[in-house]
mmCIF file of C-alpha atoms and ligand atoms in Angstrom:
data_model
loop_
_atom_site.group_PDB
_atom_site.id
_atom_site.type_symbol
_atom_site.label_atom_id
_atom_site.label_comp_id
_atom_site.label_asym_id
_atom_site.label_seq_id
_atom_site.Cartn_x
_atom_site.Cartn_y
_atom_site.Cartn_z
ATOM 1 C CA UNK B 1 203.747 144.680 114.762
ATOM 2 C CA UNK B 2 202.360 143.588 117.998
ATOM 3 C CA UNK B 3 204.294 140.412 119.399
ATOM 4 C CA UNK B 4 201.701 137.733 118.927
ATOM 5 C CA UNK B 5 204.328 135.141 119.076
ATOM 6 C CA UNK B 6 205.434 136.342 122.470
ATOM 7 C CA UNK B 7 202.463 136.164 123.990
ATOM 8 C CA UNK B 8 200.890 133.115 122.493
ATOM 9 C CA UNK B 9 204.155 131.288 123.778
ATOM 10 C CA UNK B 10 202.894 132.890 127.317
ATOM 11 C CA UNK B 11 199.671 131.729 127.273
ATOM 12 C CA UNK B 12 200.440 128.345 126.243
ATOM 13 C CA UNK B 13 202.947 127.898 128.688
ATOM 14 C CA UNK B 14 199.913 128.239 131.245
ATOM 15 C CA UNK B 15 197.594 125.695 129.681
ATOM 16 C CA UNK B 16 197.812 122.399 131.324
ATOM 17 C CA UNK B 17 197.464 119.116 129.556
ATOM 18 C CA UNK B 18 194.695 118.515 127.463
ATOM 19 C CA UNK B 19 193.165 122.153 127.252
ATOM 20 C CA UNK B 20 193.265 123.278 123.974
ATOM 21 C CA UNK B 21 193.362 126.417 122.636
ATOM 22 C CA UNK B 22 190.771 128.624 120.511
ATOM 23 C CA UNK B 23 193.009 131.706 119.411
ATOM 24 C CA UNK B 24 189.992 134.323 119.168
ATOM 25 C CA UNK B 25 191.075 136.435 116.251
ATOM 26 C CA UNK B 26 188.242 138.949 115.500
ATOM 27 C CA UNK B 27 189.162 142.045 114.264
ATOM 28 C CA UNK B 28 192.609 141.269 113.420
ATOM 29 C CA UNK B 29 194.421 141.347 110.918
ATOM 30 C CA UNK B 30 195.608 138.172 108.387
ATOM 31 C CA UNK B 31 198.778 139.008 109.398
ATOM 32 C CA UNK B 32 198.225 138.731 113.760
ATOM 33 C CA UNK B 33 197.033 134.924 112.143
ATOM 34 C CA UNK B 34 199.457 134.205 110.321
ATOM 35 C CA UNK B 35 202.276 134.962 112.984
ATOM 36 C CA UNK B 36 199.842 132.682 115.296
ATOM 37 C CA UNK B 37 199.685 130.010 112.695
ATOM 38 C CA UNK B 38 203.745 129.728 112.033
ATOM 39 C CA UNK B 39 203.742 128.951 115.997
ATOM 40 C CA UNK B 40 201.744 125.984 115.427
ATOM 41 C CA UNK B 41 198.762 127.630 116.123
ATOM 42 C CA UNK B 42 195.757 126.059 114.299
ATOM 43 C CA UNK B 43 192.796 126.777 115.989
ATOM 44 C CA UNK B 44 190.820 130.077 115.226
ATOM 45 C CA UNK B 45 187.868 131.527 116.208
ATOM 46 C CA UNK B 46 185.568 134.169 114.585
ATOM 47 C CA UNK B 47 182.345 135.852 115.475
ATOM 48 C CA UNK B 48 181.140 137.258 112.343
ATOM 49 C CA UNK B 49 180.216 135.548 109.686
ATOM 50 C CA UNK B 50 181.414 138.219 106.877
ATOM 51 C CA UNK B 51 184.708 138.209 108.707
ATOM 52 C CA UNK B 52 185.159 134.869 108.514
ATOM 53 C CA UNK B 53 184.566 134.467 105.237
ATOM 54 C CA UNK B 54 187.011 136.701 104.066
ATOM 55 C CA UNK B 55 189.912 134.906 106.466
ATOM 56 C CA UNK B 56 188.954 131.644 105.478
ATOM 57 C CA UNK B 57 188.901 132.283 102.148
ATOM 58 C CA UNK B 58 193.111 133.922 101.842
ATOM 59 C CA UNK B 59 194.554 131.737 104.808
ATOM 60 C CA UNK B 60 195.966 128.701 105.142
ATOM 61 C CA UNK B 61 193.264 125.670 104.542
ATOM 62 C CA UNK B 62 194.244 123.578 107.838
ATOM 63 C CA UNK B 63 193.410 126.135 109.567
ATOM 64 C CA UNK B 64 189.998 124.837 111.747
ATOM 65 C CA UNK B 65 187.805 127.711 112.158
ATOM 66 C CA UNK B 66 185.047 128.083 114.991
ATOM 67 C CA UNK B 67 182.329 130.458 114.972
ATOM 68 C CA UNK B 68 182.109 131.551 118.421
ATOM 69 C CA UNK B 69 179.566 134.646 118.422
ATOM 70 C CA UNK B 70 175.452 134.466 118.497
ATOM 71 C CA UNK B 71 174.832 133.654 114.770
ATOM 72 C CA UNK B 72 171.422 134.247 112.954
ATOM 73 C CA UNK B 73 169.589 131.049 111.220
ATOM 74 C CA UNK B 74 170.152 133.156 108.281
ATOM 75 C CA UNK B 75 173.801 133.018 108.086
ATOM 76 C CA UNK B 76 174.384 129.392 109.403
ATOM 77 C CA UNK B 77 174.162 128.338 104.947
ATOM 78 C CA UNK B 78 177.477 130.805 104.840
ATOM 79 C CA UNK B 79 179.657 129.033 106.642
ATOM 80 C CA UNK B 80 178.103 125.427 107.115
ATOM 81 C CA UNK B 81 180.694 124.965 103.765
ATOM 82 C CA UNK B 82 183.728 124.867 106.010
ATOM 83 C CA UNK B 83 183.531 125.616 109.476
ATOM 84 C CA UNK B 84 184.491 122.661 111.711
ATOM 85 C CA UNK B 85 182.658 124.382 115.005
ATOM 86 C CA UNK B 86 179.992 126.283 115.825
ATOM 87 C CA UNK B 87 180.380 126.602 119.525
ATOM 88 C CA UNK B 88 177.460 128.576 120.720
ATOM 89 C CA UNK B 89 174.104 127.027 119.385
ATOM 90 C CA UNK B 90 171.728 128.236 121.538
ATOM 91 C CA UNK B 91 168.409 126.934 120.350
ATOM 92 C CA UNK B 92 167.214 123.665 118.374
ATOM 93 C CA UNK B 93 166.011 125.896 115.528
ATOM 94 C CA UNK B 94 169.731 126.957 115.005
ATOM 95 C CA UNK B 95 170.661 123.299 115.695
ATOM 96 C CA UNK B 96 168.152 121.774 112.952
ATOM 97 C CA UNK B 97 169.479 124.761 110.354
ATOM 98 C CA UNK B 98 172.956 123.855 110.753
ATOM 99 C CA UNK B 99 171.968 120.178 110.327
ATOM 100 C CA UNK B 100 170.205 120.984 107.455
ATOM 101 C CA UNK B 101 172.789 123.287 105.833
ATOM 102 C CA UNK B 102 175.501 120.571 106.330
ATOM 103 C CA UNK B 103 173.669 117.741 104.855
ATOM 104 C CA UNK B 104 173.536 120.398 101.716
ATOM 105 C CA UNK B 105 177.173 120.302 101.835
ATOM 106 C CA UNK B 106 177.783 116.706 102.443
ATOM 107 C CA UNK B 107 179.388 117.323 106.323
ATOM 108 C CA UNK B 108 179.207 116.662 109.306
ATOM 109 C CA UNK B 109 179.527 120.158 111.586
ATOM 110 C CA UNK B 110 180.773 120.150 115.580
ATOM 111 C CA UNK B 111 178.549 122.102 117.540
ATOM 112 C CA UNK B 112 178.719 122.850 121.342
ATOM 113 C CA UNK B 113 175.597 123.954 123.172
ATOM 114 C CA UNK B 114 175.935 127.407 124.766
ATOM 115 C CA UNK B 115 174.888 127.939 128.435
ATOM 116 C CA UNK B 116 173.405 130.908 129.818
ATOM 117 C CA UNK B 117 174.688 130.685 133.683
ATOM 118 C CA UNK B 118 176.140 134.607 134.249
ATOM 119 C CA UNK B 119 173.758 136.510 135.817
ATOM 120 C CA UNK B 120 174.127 139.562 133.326
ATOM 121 C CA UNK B 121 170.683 139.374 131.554
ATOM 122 C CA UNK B 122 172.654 140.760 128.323
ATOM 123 C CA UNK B 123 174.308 136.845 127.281
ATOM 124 C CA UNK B 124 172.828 134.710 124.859
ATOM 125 C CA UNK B 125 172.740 130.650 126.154
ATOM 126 C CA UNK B 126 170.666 128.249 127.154
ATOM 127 C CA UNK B 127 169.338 127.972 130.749
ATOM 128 C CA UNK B 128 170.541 124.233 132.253
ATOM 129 C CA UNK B 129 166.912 124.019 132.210
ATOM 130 C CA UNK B 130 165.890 124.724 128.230
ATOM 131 C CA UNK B 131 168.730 122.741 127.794
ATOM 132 C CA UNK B 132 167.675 119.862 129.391
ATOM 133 C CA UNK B 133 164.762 120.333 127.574
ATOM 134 C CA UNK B 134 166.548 120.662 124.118
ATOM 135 C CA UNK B 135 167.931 117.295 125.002
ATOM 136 C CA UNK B 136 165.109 115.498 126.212
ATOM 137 C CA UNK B 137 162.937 115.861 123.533
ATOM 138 C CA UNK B 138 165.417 114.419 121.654
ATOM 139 C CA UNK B 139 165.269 115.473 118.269
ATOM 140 C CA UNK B 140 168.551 116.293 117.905
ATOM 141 C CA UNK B 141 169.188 112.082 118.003
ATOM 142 C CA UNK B 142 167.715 111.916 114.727
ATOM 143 C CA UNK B 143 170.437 114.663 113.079
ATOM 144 C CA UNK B 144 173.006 113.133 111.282
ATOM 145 C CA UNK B 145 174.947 116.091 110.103
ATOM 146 C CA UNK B 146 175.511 117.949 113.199
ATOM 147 C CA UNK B 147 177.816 116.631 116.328
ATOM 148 C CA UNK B 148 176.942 117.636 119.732
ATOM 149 C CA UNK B 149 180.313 118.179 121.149
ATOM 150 C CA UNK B 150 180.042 119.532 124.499
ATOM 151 C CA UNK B 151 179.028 122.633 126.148
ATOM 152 C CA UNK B 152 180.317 126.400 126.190
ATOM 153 C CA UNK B 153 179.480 129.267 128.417
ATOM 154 C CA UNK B 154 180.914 132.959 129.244
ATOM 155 C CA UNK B 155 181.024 133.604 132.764
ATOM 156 C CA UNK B 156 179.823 136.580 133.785
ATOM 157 C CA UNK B 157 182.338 139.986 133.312
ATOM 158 C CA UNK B 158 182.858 140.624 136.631
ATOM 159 C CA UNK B 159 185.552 141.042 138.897
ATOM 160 C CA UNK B 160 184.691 138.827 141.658
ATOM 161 C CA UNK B 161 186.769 135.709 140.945
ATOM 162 C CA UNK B 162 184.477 133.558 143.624
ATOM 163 C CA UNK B 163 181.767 134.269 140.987
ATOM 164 C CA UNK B 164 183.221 133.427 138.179
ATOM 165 C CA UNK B 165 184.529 129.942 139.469
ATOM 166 C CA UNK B 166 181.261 129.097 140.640
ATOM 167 C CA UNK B 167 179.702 129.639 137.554
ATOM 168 C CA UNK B 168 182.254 127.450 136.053
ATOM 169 C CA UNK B 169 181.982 125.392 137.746
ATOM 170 C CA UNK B 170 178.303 125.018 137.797
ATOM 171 C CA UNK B 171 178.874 124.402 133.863
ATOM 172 C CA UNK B 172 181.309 121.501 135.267
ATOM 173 C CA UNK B 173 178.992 119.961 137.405
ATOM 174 C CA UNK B 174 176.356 120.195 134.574
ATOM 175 C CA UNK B 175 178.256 118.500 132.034
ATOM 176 C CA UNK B 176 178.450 115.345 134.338
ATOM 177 C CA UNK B 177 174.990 115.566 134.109
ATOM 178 C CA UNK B 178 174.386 115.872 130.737
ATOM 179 C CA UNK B 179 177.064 113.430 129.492
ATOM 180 C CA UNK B 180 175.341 110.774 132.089
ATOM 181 C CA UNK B 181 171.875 111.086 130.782
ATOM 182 C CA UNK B 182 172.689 111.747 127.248
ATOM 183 C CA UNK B 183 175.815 110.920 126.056
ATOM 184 C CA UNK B 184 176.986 107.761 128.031
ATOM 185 C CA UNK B 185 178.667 106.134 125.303
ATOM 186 C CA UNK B 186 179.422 108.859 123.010
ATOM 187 C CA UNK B 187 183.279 109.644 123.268
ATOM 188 C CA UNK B 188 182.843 113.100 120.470
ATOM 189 C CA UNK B 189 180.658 114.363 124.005
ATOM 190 C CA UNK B 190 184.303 115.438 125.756
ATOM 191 C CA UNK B 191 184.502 119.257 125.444
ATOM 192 C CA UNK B 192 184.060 122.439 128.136
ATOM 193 C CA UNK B 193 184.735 125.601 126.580
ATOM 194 C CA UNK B 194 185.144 128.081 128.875
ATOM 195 C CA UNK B 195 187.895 131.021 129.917
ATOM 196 C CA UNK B 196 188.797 133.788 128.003
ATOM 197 C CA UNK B 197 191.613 136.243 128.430
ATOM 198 C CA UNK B 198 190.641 137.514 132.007
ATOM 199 C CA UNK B 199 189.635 133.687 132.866
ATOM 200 C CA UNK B 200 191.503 131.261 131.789
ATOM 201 C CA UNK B 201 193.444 130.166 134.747
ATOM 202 C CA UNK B 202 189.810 130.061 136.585
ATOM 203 C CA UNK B 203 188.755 127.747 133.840
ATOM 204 C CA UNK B 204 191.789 125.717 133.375
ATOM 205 C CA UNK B 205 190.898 124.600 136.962
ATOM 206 C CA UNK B 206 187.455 123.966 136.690
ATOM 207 C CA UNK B 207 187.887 121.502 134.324
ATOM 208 C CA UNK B 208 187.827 123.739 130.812
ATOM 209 C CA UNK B 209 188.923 121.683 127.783
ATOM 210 C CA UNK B 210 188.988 124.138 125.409
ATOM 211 C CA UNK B 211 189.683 128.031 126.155
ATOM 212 C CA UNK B 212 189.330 131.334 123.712
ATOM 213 C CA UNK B 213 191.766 133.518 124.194
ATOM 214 C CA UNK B 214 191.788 136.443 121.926
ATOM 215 C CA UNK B 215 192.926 139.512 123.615
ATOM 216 C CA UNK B 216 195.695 137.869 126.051
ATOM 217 C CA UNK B 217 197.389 136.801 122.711
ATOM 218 C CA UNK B 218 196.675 139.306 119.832
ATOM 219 C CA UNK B 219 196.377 142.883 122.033
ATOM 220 C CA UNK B 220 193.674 144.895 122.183
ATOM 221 C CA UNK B 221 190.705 144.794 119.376
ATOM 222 C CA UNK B 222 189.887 148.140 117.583
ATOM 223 C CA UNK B 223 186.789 147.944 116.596
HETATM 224 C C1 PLP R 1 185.644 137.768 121.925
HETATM 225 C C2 PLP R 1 185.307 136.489 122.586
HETATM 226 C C3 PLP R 1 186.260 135.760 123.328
HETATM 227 C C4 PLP R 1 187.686 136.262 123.580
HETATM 228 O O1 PLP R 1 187.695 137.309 124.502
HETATM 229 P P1 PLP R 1 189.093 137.902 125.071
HETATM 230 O O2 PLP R 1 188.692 138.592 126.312
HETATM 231 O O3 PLP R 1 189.603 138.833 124.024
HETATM 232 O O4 PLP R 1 190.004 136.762 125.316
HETATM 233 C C5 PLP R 1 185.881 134.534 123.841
HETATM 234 N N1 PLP R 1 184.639 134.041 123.656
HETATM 235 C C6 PLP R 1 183.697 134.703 122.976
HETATM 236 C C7 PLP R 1 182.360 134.106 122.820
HETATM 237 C C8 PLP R 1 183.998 135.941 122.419
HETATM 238 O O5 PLP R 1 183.044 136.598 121.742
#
């Protein structure tokens, strides 16, 4: 089997102090999880929601799960039972389902809103300016099942490291922002997800909080 162990133990002797770690497990196996999880490991994140049903329902039930991917209105009633994030809501109809769907199952479910700063025209996200919007017109004050954790972005997949730090850390910069005007006195505002296996030392200096790492730690996905 591949040598998750050895290379989770690489990547998170690179994370610095108070970055924590989403282990990106999509299309691996139970197993590649498991090996993750007797580390320690205990953050995972999944992009489908079929997927993550079925590895929710035979692994280990500490085990916090975060839907990372684009997910349809339709699916948010699947997993609103026991996801504890949903890092890339990317409109307020997605944001009132999920409120909705949690109230149905008596929770309270993180969310992060997802920007749309890479300049491929492919990403899903939020402009800074729709989401400025999203929180201005302030609907989302009135949802008591959903938590607006902080903000998550994919920089764009290029080589040009300059560009990728500079979208970074225009998400930085825009945080400030936000968490100013918004979220002054809310301490559950704290997170910046952002780096992935090609990225993470970019984003682990640009102020990242949070990182998902899938391919740096479980190998290469067959899909
Ligand atoms: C797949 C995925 C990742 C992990 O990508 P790697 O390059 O394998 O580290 C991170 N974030 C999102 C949103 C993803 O879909």
């Amino acid at each position: 089997m591949y040598d998750v162990k050895g290379h989770l133990r690489e990547v998170l002797s690179q994370l610095p102090q108070g970055v924590r770690l989403v282990a990106i497990s999509k299309y691996h196996p139970n197993e590649y999880i498991e090996a993750a999880y007797a580390e320690g490991q205990r953050i995972f994140g999944e992009s489908h929601e079929q997927e993550l049903r079925q590895k929710h329902a035979s692994l280990p039930a500490d085990i916090e799960w975060h839907f990372i991917g684009h997910l349809q209105t339709n699916k948010v009633k699947y997993i609103a039972p026991y996801v504890t994030m949903i890092e890339a809501v990317d409109s307020l109809k997605l944001l009132r389902e999920i409120n909705k769907q949690a109230e149905k199952c008596g929770r309270v479910v993180k969310v992060l809103l997802e920007l749309h700063i890479a300049e491929e025209s492919t990403k899903y996200g939020l402009t800074l300016e729709a989401c400025r919007e999203l929180l201005e017109q302030g609907e989302w004050r009135e949802m008591s099942h959903v938590r607006i954790c902080g903000l998550m972005m994919m920089a764009s997949f290029v080589d040009d490291q300059a560009q990728i730090r500079r979208e970074m850390q225009t998400a930085a910069d825009f945080f400030d922002e936000v968490k100013a005007r918004y979220f002054p006195d809310d301490d559950a505002f704290c997170e910046r997800s952002w780096g992935m296996s090609d990225d993470y030392q970019i984003a682990c200096q640009t102020r990242s909080t949070m990182v998902r790492i899938g391919t740096a730690i479980f190998g290469p996905r067959v899909y």
